[in-house]
Each structure stands twice: as C-alpha cells, then as structure tokens.
GROMACS .gro file of N, CA, C and O in nm:
model
  484
    1GLN      N    1 -10.708   6.745  -2.388
    1GLN     CA    2 -10.774   6.857  -2.453
    1GLN      C    3 -10.675   6.967  -2.488
    1GLN      O    4 -10.567   6.974  -2.432
    2VAL      N    5 -10.717   7.049  -2.581
    2VAL     CA    6 -10.633   7.160  -2.629
    2VAL      C    7 -10.711   7.289  -2.613
    2VAL      O    8 -10.829   7.295  -2.646
    3GLN      N    9 -10.645   7.390  -2.562
    3GLN     CA   10 -10.707   7.522  -2.550
    3GLN      C   11 -10.623   7.626  -2.622
    3GLN      O   12 -10.499   7.621  -2.616
    4LEU      N   13 -10.692   7.718  -2.687
    4LEU     CA   14 -10.626   7.832  -2.750
    4LEU      C   15 -10.680   7.958  -2.685
    4LEU      O   16 -10.802   7.972  -2.667
    5VAL      N   17 -10.592   8.049  -2.652
    5VAL     CA   18 -10.633   8.174  -2.591
    5VAL      C   19 -10.566   8.290  -2.664
    5VAL      O   20 -10.443   8.296  -2.671
    6GLU      N   21 -10.650   8.379  -2.716
    6GLU     CA   22 -10.598   8.499  -2.782
    6GLU      C   23 -10.581   8.612  -2.683
    6GLU      O   24 -10.653   8.619  -2.582
    7SER      N   25 -10.491   8.703  -2.712
    7SER     CA   26 -10.473   8.822  -2.631
    7SER      C   27 -10.420   8.933  -2.720
    7SER      O   28 -10.374   8.908  -2.831
    8GLY      N   29 -10.428   9.056  -2.669
    8GLY     CA   30 -10.373   9.169  -2.743
    8GLY      C   31 -10.474   9.256  -2.813
    8GLY      O   32 -10.437   9.359  -2.870
    9GLY      N   33 -10.600   9.216  -2.812
    9GLY     CA   34 -10.701   9.298  -2.875
    9GLY      C   35 -10.728   9.424  -2.793
    9GLY      O   36 -10.680   9.440  -2.682
   10GLY      N   37 -10.807   9.514  -2.852
   10GLY     CA   38 -10.841   9.636  -2.782
   10GLY      C   39 -10.886   9.744  -2.876
   10GLY      O   40 -10.922   9.717  -2.992
   11LEU      N   41 -10.883   9.865  -2.825
   11LEU     CA   42 -10.927   9.983  -2.901
   11LEU      C   43 -10.803  10.059  -2.949
   11LEU      O   44 -10.712  10.087  -2.870
   12VAL      N   45 -10.801  10.093  -3.076
   12VAL     CA   46 -10.689  10.167  -3.133
   12VAL      C   47 -10.742  10.266  -3.236
   12VAL      O   48 -10.846  10.242  -3.297
   13GLN      N   49 -10.672  10.376  -3.253
   13GLN     CA   50 -10.713  10.474  -3.353
   13GLN      C   51 -10.670  10.429  -3.492
   13GLN      O   52 -10.572  10.354  -3.507
   14ALA      N   53 -10.740  10.477  -3.590
   14ALA     CA   54 -10.704  10.447  -3.729
   14ALA      C   55 -10.559  10.488  -3.754
   14ALA      O   56 -10.515  10.594  -3.710
   15GLY      N   57 -10.488  10.401  -3.825
   15GLY     CA   58 -10.346  10.423  -3.850
   15GLY      C   59 -10.255  10.360  -3.748
   15GLY      O   60 -10.133  10.353  -3.770
   16GLY      N   61 -10.312  10.315  -3.638
   16GLY     CA   62 -10.232  10.254  -3.532
   16GLY      C   63 -10.203  10.108  -3.557
   16GLY      O   64 -10.237  10.052  -3.662
   17SER      N   65 -10.140  10.046  -3.458
   17SER     CA   66 -10.098   9.906  -3.469
   17SER      C   67 -10.140   9.828  -3.345
   17SER      O   68 -10.155   9.884  -3.237
   18LEU      N   69 -10.158   9.700  -3.366
   18LEU     CA   70 -10.183   9.606  -3.257
   18LEU      C   71 -10.110   9.477  -3.289
   18LEU      O   72 -10.092   9.441  -3.406
   19ARG      N   73 -10.072   9.406  -3.183
   19ARG     CA   74 -10.013   9.274  -3.200
   19ARG      C   75 -10.094   9.174  -3.119
   19ARG      O   76 -10.100   9.183  -2.997
   20LEU      N   77 -10.155   9.082  -3.190
   20LEU     CA   78 -10.231   8.977  -3.125
   20LEU      C   79 -10.142   8.855  -3.101
   20LEU      O   80 -10.053   8.826  -3.181
   21SER      N   81 -10.171   8.786  -2.992
   21SER     CA   82 -10.102   8.661  -2.960
   21SER      C   83 -10.204   8.552  -2.939
   21SER      O   84 -10.316   8.578  -2.896
   22CYS      N   85 -10.163   8.430  -2.968
   22CYS     CA   86 -10.249   8.315  -2.945
   22CYS      C   87 -10.163   8.200  -2.897
   22CYS      O   88 -10.076   8.153  -2.971
   23ALA      N   89 -10.188   8.157  -2.774
   23ALA     CA   90 -10.110   8.049  -2.715
   23ALA      C   91 -10.195   7.923  -2.706
   23ALA      O   92 -10.307   7.927  -2.655
   24ALA      N   93 -10.139   7.813  -2.753
   24ALA     CA   94 -10.205   7.683  -2.743
   24ALA      C   95 -10.148   7.607  -2.624
   24ALA      O   96 -10.026   7.609  -2.601
   25SER      N   97 -10.237   7.542  -2.550
   25SER     CA   98 -10.192   7.465  -2.434
   25SER      C   99 -10.275   7.338  -2.422
   25SER      O  100 -10.376   7.322  -2.490
   26GLY      N  101 -10.230   7.249  -2.334
   26GLY     CA  102 -10.299   7.122  -2.316
   26GLY      C  103 -10.215   7.006  -2.367
   26GLY      O  104 -10.092   7.012  -2.365
   27THR      N  105 -10.283   6.903  -2.412
   27THR     CA  106 -10.214   6.783  -2.462
   27THR      C  107 -10.178   6.806  -2.609
   27THR      O  108 -10.260   6.790  -2.698
   28ILE      N  109 -10.053   6.844  -2.631
   28ILE     CA  110 -10.007   6.880  -2.766
   28ILE      C  111  -9.881   6.802  -2.799
   28ILE      O  112  -9.780   6.815  -2.729
   29PHE      N  113  -9.886   6.724  -2.906
   29PHE     CA  114  -9.767   6.659  -2.957
   29PHE      C  115  -9.703   6.742  -3.067
   29PHE      O  116  -9.583   6.760  -3.071
   30SER      N  117  -9.788   6.794  -3.156
   30SER     CA  118  -9.738   6.875  -3.266
   30SER      C  119  -9.848   6.967  -3.317
   30SER      O  120  -9.967   6.936  -3.306
   31ILE      N  121  -9.807   7.082  -3.369
   31ILE     CA  122  -9.900   7.176  -3.432
   31ILE      C  123  -9.854   7.199  -3.575
   31ILE      O  124  -9.739   7.236  -3.598
   32ASN      N  125  -9.943   7.180  -3.669
   32ASN     CA  126  -9.908   7.206  -3.808
   32ASN      C  127  -9.943   7.351  -3.841
   32ASN      O  128  -9.876   7.443  -3.798
   33ASP      N  129 -10.047   7.371  -3.916
   33ASP     CA  130 -10.081   7.509  -3.952
   33ASP      C  131 -10.153   7.581  -3.839
   33ASP      O  132 -10.229   7.520  -3.763
   34MET      N  133 -10.128   7.710  -3.829
   34MET     CA  134 -10.198   7.799  -3.737
   34MET      C  135 -10.247   7.918  -3.819
   34MET      O  136 -10.190   7.949  -3.924
   35GLY      N  137 -10.350   7.983  -3.770
   35GLY     CA  138 -10.401   8.094  -3.848
   35GLY      C  139 -10.488   8.188  -3.769
   35GLY      O  140 -10.518   8.165  -3.652
   36TRP      N  141 -10.524   8.295  -3.837
   36TRP     CA  142 -10.613   8.397  -3.781
   36TRP      C  143 -10.729   8.421  -3.878
   36TRP      O  144 -10.709   8.431  -4.000
   37TYR      N  145 -10.848   8.431  -3.821
   37TYR     CA  146 -10.969   8.469  -3.893
   37TYR      C  147 -11.031   8.586  -3.818
   37TYR      O  148 -10.998   8.611  -3.702
   38ARG      N  149 -11.121   8.653  -3.884
   38ARG     CA  150 -11.195   8.759  -3.818
   38ARG      C  151 -11.340   8.756  -3.862
   38ARG      O  152 -11.373   8.706  -3.970
   39GLN      N  153 -11.425   8.811  -3.776
   39GLN     CA  154 -11.568   8.810  -3.805
   39GLN      C  155 -11.636   8.932  -3.745
   39GLN      O  156 -11.608   8.970  -3.632
   40VAL      N  157 -11.725   8.989  -3.824
   40VAL     CA  158 -11.811   9.097  -3.776
   40VAL      C  159 -11.953   9.043  -3.773
   40VAL      O  160 -11.987   8.952  -3.849
   41PRO      N  161 -12.038   9.097  -3.687
   41PRO     CA  162 -12.175   9.046  -3.677
   41PRO      C  163 -12.246   9.048  -3.811
   41PRO      O  164 -12.239   9.146  -3.886
   42GLY      N  165 -12.311   8.938  -3.843
   42GLY     CA  166 -12.389   8.929  -3.966
   42GLY      C  167 -12.310   8.891  -4.088
   42GLY      O  168 -12.367   8.879  -4.197
   43LYS      N  169 -12.178   8.872  -4.072
   43LYS     CA  170 -12.095   8.835  -4.186
   43LYS      C  171 -12.023   8.704  -4.159
   43LYS      O  172 -12.009   8.660  -4.046
   44ARG      N  173 -11.975   8.642  -4.269
   44ARG     CA  174 -11.900   8.518  -4.257
   44ARG      C  175 -11.764   8.543  -4.194
   44ARG      O  176 -11.707   8.652  -4.204
   45ARG      N  177 -11.713   8.438  -4.128
   45ARG     CA  178 -11.577   8.446  -4.076
   45ARG      C  179 -11.481   8.454  -4.195
   45ARG      O  180 -11.492   8.380  -4.292
   46GLU      N  181 -11.383   8.544  -4.184
   46GLU     CA  182 -11.295   8.579  -4.296
   46GLU      C  183 -11.150   8.543  -4.262
   46GLU      O  184 -11.102   8.576  -4.154
   47LEU      N  185 -11.082   8.480  -4.356
   47LEU     CA  186 -10.942   8.444  -4.336
   47LEU      C  187 -10.855   8.570  -4.334
   47LEU      O  188 -10.868   8.657  -4.421
   48VAL      N  189 -10.766   8.576  -4.236
   48VAL     CA  190 -10.670   8.686  -4.228
   48VAL      C  191 -10.531   8.639  -4.270
   48VAL      O  192 -10.464   8.704  -4.350
   49ALA      N  193 -10.486   8.528  -4.214
   49ALA     CA  194 -10.352   8.478  -4.245
   49ALA      C  195 -10.335   8.338  -4.189
   49ALA      O  196 -10.400   8.302  -4.091
   50THR      N  197 -10.248   8.261  -4.253
   50THR     CA  198 -10.211   8.130  -4.201
   50THR      C  199 -10.061   8.112  -4.209
   50THR      O  200  -9.993   8.178  -4.289
   51ILE      N  201 -10.009   8.022  -4.125
   51ILE     CA  202  -9.867   7.992  -4.124
   51ILE      C  203  -9.850   7.845  -4.089
   51ILE      O  204  -9.915   7.795  -3.997
   52ILE      N  205  -9.766   7.775  -4.164
   52ILE     CA  206  -9.741   7.635  -4.134
   52ILE      C  207  -9.618   7.625  -4.044
   52ILE      O  208  -9.548   7.725  -4.020
   53ARG      N  209  -9.592   7.505  -3.996
   53ARG     CA  210  -9.487   7.487  -3.898
   53ARG      C  211  -9.351   7.534  -3.949
   53ARG      O  212  -9.273   7.591  -3.875
   54GLY      N  213  -9.326   7.514  -4.077
   54GLY     CA  214  -9.198   7.554  -4.134
   54GLY      C  215  -9.184   7.703  -4.158
   54GLY      O  216  -9.075   7.751  -4.193
   55GLY      N  217  -9.294   7.777  -4.139
   55GLY     CA  218  -9.288   7.921  -4.151
   55GLY      C  219  -9.347   7.980  -4.277
   55GLY      O  220  -9.357   8.102  -4.289
   56PHE      N  221  -9.390   7.896  -4.370
   56PHE     CA  222  -9.452   7.949  -4.492
   56PHE      C  223  -9.584   8.013  -4.456
   56PHE      O  224  -9.665   7.956  -4.384
   57THR      N  225  -9.606   8.133  -4.508
   57THR     CA  226  -9.726   8.209  -4.474
   57THR      C  227  -9.816   8.228  -4.595
   57THR      O  228  -9.771   8.221  -4.710
   58ASN      N  229  -9.941   8.253  -4.566
   58ASN     CA  230 -10.039   8.276  -4.672
   58ASN      C  231 -10.136   8.385  -4.627
   58ASN      O  232 -10.184   8.384  -4.512
   59TYR      N  233 -10.162   8.480  -4.718
   59TYR     CA  234 -10.254   8.589  -4.690
   59TYR      C  235 -10.350   8.605  -4.807
   59TYR      O  236 -10.306   8.599  -4.922
   60PRO      N  237 -10.475   8.633  -4.781
   60PRO     CA  238 -10.562   8.677  -4.891
   60PRO      C  239 -10.509   8.810  -4.946
   60PRO      O  240 -10.442   8.885  -4.873
   61ASN      N  241 -10.538   8.838  -5.070
   61ASN     CA  242 -10.486   8.961  -5.131
   61ASN      C  243 -10.525   9.084  -5.050
   61ASN      O  244 -10.448   9.180  -5.038
   62SER      N  245 -10.644   9.083  -4.991
   62SER     CA  246 -10.693   9.200  -4.919
   62SER      C  247 -10.618   9.226  -4.789
   62SER      O  248 -10.622   9.336  -4.735
   63MET      N  249 -10.548   9.125  -4.738
   63MET     CA  250 -10.477   9.138  -4.611
   63MET      C  251 -10.328   9.160  -4.627
   63MET      O  252 -10.259   9.199  -4.533
   64GLU      N  253 -10.277   9.131  -4.744
   64GLU     CA  254 -10.132   9.135  -4.762
   64GLU      C  255 -10.081   9.279  -4.753
   64GLU      O  256 -10.141   9.371  -4.807
   65GLY      N  257  -9.968   9.293  -4.683
   65GLY     CA  258  -9.905   9.424  -4.673
   65GLY      C  259  -9.920   9.489  -4.538
   65GLY      O  260  -9.827   9.551  -4.487
   66ARG      N  261 -10.036   9.478  -4.476
   66ARG     CA  262 -10.057   9.543  -4.346
   66ARG      C  263 -10.050   9.444  -4.230
   66ARG      O  264 -10.022   9.482  -4.117
   67PHE      N  265 -10.078   9.318  -4.257
   67PHE     CA  266 -10.081   9.215  -4.152
   67PHE      C  267  -9.964   9.119  -4.171
   67PHE      O  268  -9.933   9.080  -4.283
   68THR      N  269  -9.902   9.079  -4.061
   68THR     CA  270  -9.792   8.984  -4.065
   68THR      C  271  -9.813   8.877  -3.959
   68THR      O  272  -9.826   8.909  -3.841
   69ILE      N  273  -9.817   8.752  -4.003
   69ILE     CA  274  -9.832   8.641  -3.909
   69ILE      C  275  -9.695   8.580  -3.884
   69ILE      O  276  -9.610   8.575  -3.974
   70SER      N  277  -9.675   8.534  -3.762
   70SER     CA  278  -9.551   8.465  -3.726
   70SER      C  279  -9.585   8.363  -3.618
   70SER      O  280  -9.698   8.359  -3.568
   71ARG      N  281  -9.486   8.280  -3.581
   71ARG     CA  282  -9.511   8.182  -3.477
   71ARG      C  283  -9.382   8.147  -3.406
   71ARG      O  284  -9.272   8.161  -3.461
   72ASP      N  285  -9.400   8.100  -3.284
   72ASP     CA  286  -9.290   8.049  -3.203
   72ASP      C  287  -9.325   7.905  -3.170
   72ASP      O  288  -9.410   7.880  -3.083
   73ASN      N  289  -9.263   7.811  -3.240
   73ASN     CA  290  -9.300   7.671  -3.222
   73ASN      C  291  -9.268   7.620  -3.081
   73ASN      O  292  -9.340   7.535  -3.028
   74ALA      N  293  -9.164   7.672  -3.021
   74ALA     CA  294  -9.128   7.629  -2.886
   74ALA      C  295  -9.234   7.669  -2.784
   74ALA      O  296  -9.250   7.603  -2.681
   75LYS      N  297  -9.306   7.776  -2.814
   75LYS     CA  298  -9.409   7.825  -2.722
   75LYS      C  299  -9.549   7.791  -2.768
   75LYS      O  300  -9.647   7.831  -2.705
   76ASN      N  301  -9.562   7.720  -2.880
   76ASN     CA  302  -9.694   7.688  -2.935
   76ASN      C  303  -9.780   7.814  -2.949
   76ASN      O  304  -9.899   7.815  -2.916
   77THR      N  305  -9.717   7.917  -2.998
   77THR     CA  306  -9.782   8.048  -3.005
   77THR      C  307  -9.771   8.107  -3.145
   77THR      O  308  -9.668   8.093  -3.210
   78THR      N  309  -9.878   8.171  -3.187
   78THR     CA  310  -9.875   8.247  -3.310
   78THR      C  311  -9.908   8.392  -3.282
   78THR      O  312  -9.977   8.424  -3.184
   79TYR      N  313  -9.858   8.480  -3.366
   79TYR     CA  314  -9.877   8.623  -3.349
   79TYR      C  315  -9.933   8.683  -3.477
   79TYR      O  316  -9.907   8.634  -3.587
   80LEU      N  317 -10.004   8.792  -3.461
   80LEU     CA  318 -10.053   8.868  -3.576
   80LEU      C  319 -10.021   9.015  -3.552
   80LEU      O  320 -10.081   9.078  -3.465
   81GLN      N  321  -9.926   9.066  -3.629
   81GLN     CA  322  -9.892   9.208  -3.623
   81GLN      C  323  -9.979   9.281  -3.723
   81GLN      O  324  -9.978   9.248  -3.843
   82MET      N  325 -10.054   9.377  -3.674
   82MET     CA  326 -10.145   9.452  -3.760
   82MET      C  327 -10.105   9.599  -3.760
   82MET      O  328 -10.103   9.663  -3.654
   83ASN      N  329 -10.073   9.651  -3.876
   83ASN     CA  330 -10.029   9.789  -3.890
   83ASN      C  331 -10.127   9.868  -3.977
   83ASN      O  332 -10.206   9.810  -4.052
   84SER      N  333 -10.117   9.998  -3.969
   84SER     CA  334 -10.203  10.087  -4.049
   84SER      C  335 -10.348  10.045  -4.042
   84SER      O  336 -10.416  10.032  -4.144
   85LEU      N  337 -10.395  10.025  -3.922
   85LEU     CA  338 -10.531   9.974  -3.903
   85LEU      C  339 -10.636  10.072  -3.950
   85LEU      O  340 -10.618  10.195  -3.940
   86LYS      N  341 -10.745  10.017  -4.002
   86LYS     CA  342 -10.856  10.095  -4.055
   86LYS      C  343 -10.982  10.060  -3.977
   86LYS      O  344 -10.993   9.949  -3.922
   87PRO      N  345 -11.079  10.149  -3.975
   87PRO     CA  346 -11.206  10.116  -3.906
   87PRO      C  347 -11.269   9.986  -3.957
   87PRO      O  348 -11.331   9.913  -3.879
   88GLU      N  349 -11.252   9.955  -4.084
   88GLU     CA  350 -11.310   9.833  -4.138
   88GLU      C  351 -11.238   9.706  -4.091
   88GLU      O  352 -11.283   9.595  -4.120
   89ASP      N  353 -11.127   9.723  -4.019
   89ASP     CA  354 -11.061   9.607  -3.958
   89ASP      C  355 -11.126   9.568  -3.826
   89ASP      O  356 -11.089   9.467  -3.765
   90THR      N  357 -11.221   9.648  -3.780
   90THR     CA  358 -11.291   9.617  -3.657
   90THR      C  359 -11.364   9.484  -3.668
   90THR      O  360 -11.441   9.463  -3.761
   91ALA      N  361 -11.335   9.394  -3.575
   91ALA     CA  362 -11.392   9.261  -3.580
   91ALA      C  363 -11.347   9.184  -3.456
   91ALA      O  364 -11.261   9.230  -3.380
   92VAL      N  365 -11.405   9.067  -3.438
   92VAL     CA  366 -11.351   8.971  -3.342
   92VAL      C  367 -11.251   8.885  -3.418
   92VAL      O  368 -11.284   8.829  -3.523
   93TYR      N  369 -11.131   8.875  -3.365
   93TYR     CA  370 -11.025   8.799  -3.429
   93TYR      C  371 -11.009   8.665  -3.357
   93TYR      O  372 -10.994   8.661  -3.234
   94TYR      N  373 -11.012   8.559  -3.436
   94TYR     CA  374 -11.004   8.424  -3.384
   94TYR      C  375 -10.875   8.356  -3.429
   94TYR      O  376 -10.833   8.370  -3.544
   95CYS      N  377 -10.819   8.279  -3.338
   95CYS     CA  378 -10.702   8.199  -3.368
   95CYS      C  379 -10.747   8.054  -3.391
   95CYS      O  380 -10.842   8.007  -3.327
   96VAL      N  381 -10.679   7.986  -3.481
   96VAL     CA  382 -10.708   7.844  -3.507
   96VAL      C  383 -10.576   7.770  -3.522
   96VAL      O  384 -10.478   7.826  -3.570
   97ALA      N  385 -10.576   7.646  -3.476
   97ALA     CA  386 -10.455   7.564  -3.487
   97ALA      C  387 -10.490   7.421  -3.520
   97ALA      O  388 -10.590   7.367  -3.468
   98ASN      N  389 -10.410   7.359  -3.604
   98ASN     CA  390 -10.427   7.219  -3.643
   98ASN      C  391 -10.331   7.137  -3.557
   98ASN      O  392 -10.209   7.142  -3.577
   99VAL      N  393 -10.389   7.062  -3.462
   99VAL     CA  394 -10.310   7.002  -3.355
   99VAL      C  395 -10.318   6.849  -3.357
   99VAL      O  396 -10.426   6.792  -3.379
  100GLN      N  397 -10.204   6.787  -3.332
  100GLN     CA  398 -10.198   6.644  -3.308
  100GLN      C  399 -10.168   6.625  -3.160
  100GLN      O  400 -10.060   6.663  -3.113
  101SER      N  401 -10.264   6.573  -3.086
  101SER     CA  402 -10.248   6.563  -2.941
  101SER      C  403 -10.148   6.455  -2.901
  101SER      O  404 -10.070   6.473  -2.807
  102LEU      N  405 -10.152   6.342  -2.970
  102LEU     CA  406 -10.062   6.232  -2.941
  102LEU      C  407 -10.013   6.175  -3.074
  102LEU      O  408 -10.082   6.188  -3.176
  103PRO      N  409  -9.895   6.109  -3.073
  103PRO     CA  410  -9.843   6.055  -3.200
  103PRO      C  411  -9.940   5.957  -3.267
  103PRO      O  412  -9.941   5.946  -3.389
  104SER      N  413 -10.019   5.890  -3.186
  104SER     CA  414 -10.111   5.791  -3.242
  104SER      C  415 -10.243   5.851  -3.286
  104SER      O  416 -10.327   5.784  -3.345
  105ARG      N  417 -10.261   5.978  -3.259
  105ARG     CA  418 -10.389   6.042  -3.290
  105ARG      C  419 -10.382   6.116  -3.422
  105ARG      O  420 -10.274   6.150  -3.471
  106GLY      N  421 -10.500   6.143  -3.474
  106GLY     CA  422 -10.508   6.226  -3.595
  106GLY      C  423 -10.497   6.373  -3.560
  106GLY      O  424 -10.468   6.411  -3.448
  107TRP      N  425 -10.521   6.455  -3.661
  107TRP     CA  426 -10.513   6.600  -3.646
  107TRP      C  427 -10.652   6.659  -3.631
  107TRP      O  428 -10.746   6.615  -3.698
  108SER      N  429 -10.662   6.761  -3.545
  108SER     CA  430 -10.790   6.830  -3.526
  108SER      C  431 -10.766   6.980  -3.521
  108SER      O  432 -10.661   7.025  -3.474
  109TYR      N  433 -10.865   7.054  -3.568
  109TYR     CA  434 -10.859   7.200  -3.560
  109TYR      C  435 -10.925   7.246  -3.431
  109TYR      O  436 -11.034   7.201  -3.395
  110TYR      N  437 -10.857   7.338  -3.362
  110TYR     CA  438 -10.908   7.399  -3.241
  110TYR      C  439 -10.914   7.551  -3.260
  110TYR      O  440 -10.826   7.609  -3.325
  111TRP      N  441 -11.016   7.611  -3.201
  111TRP     CA  442 -11.037   7.755  -3.211
  111TRP      C  443 -11.029   7.820  -3.075
  111TRP      O  444 -11.070   7.762  -2.974
  112GLY      N  445 -10.980   7.944  -3.073
  112GLY     CA  446 -10.986   8.023  -2.953
  112GLY      C  447 -11.120   8.093  -2.942
  112GLY      O  448 -11.199   8.095  -3.038
  113PRO      N  449 -11.149   8.155  -2.827
  113PRO     CA  450 -11.276   8.224  -2.806
  113PRO      C  451 -11.285   8.358  -2.878
  113PRO      O  452 -11.394   8.414  -2.890
  114GLY      N  453 -11.172   8.410  -2.925
  114GLY     CA  454 -11.172   8.536  -2.997
  114GLY      C  455 -11.133   8.654  -2.910
  114GLY      O  456 -11.149   8.652  -2.788
  115THR      N  457 -11.081   8.756  -2.975
  115THR     CA  458 -11.048   8.881  -2.908
  115THR      C  459 -11.097   8.998  -2.993
  115THR      O  460 -11.080   8.998  -3.115
  116GLN      N  461 -11.158   9.095  -2.929
  116GLN     CA  462 -11.218   9.208  -3.001
  116GLN      C  463 -11.111   9.310  -3.038
  116GLN      O  464 -11.032   9.352  -2.953
  117VAL      N  465 -11.114   9.350  -3.163
  117VAL     CA  466 -11.030   9.461  -3.212
  117VAL      C  467 -11.124   9.568  -3.263
  117VAL      O  468 -11.208   9.542  -3.349
  118THR      N  469 -11.111   9.688  -3.209
  118THR     CA  470 -11.193   9.801  -3.250
  118THR      C  471 -11.103   9.914  -3.294
  118THR      O  472 -11.015   9.957  -3.219
  119VAL      N  473 -11.124   9.960  -3.417
  119VAL     CA  474 -11.044  10.068  -3.474
  119VAL      C  475 -11.135  10.190  -3.490
  119VAL      O  476 -11.233  10.185  -3.565
  120SER      N  477 -11.102  10.295  -3.421
  120SER     CA  478 -11.183  10.417  -3.427
  120SER      C  479 -11.131  10.511  -3.536
  120SER      O  480 -11.011  10.516  -3.563
  121SER      N  481 -11.223  10.585  -3.594
  121SER     CA  482 -11.184  10.676  -3.703
  121SER      C  483 -11.146  10.813  -3.651
  121SER      O  484 -11.165  10.845  -3.535
   0.00000   0.00000   0.00000
C-alpha cells in the first residue's frame, strides 16, 4: 500500500506565505507525476500545480506566479510554496501522486487526506 501525508497547512494572514509538504510512503518502486489540488465546500476540486519526475511543472493560469511546486525524488516528497496568499486561497489542499508499487505493476493515483489552509483578511 501507499500512503500520502500532507503537512504545513494552517492559518496565515493575507499576504503571507506557507509551504506545504507531501510525503509518500509504503511500497513504492517509482513515482511519476505528483500534484496539488484544493477544494472548498460545495465546489469542485481544483488543480493547483503538477510536477513530473524530471521536474517539468504545470500550473493553471490562475495559479501561476504565486505558487511554486517542487519535489525531492529521493524522499518521495513534493512541496508547494505559496506566496502572497489571499483569502480566496482558503481551502483544503490535497496531494496526489502517480505511483508504481512494483516493477511488474501498473500505475495508480493515490491521494492524501488533505491539509487545511486558511487565509485571514
């Protein structure tokens, strides 16, 4: 099995910064793409950023500039640096990873339980 655990969420004032971390553990042979999504109650889960193993990143236009995704392949960890935070960034942030548990196995997406980010005005 594979587990993802996010950390680093919390309460921050508008204009502040937070750095989220997501560590994958368990039976892992390889991780391809990793990413961050966010969700507020009553709305669809929204893509924040993705990064593939080689380091290529992708952001929706609305996220580019303030958010930076990175990863440490040796630690099976991805990070999300969030700067100039706004109250509308308040959401539960989820980590996702595309994992191959064994060389003979296919790839599966795993999600973390989420971490709350609250930005006060």
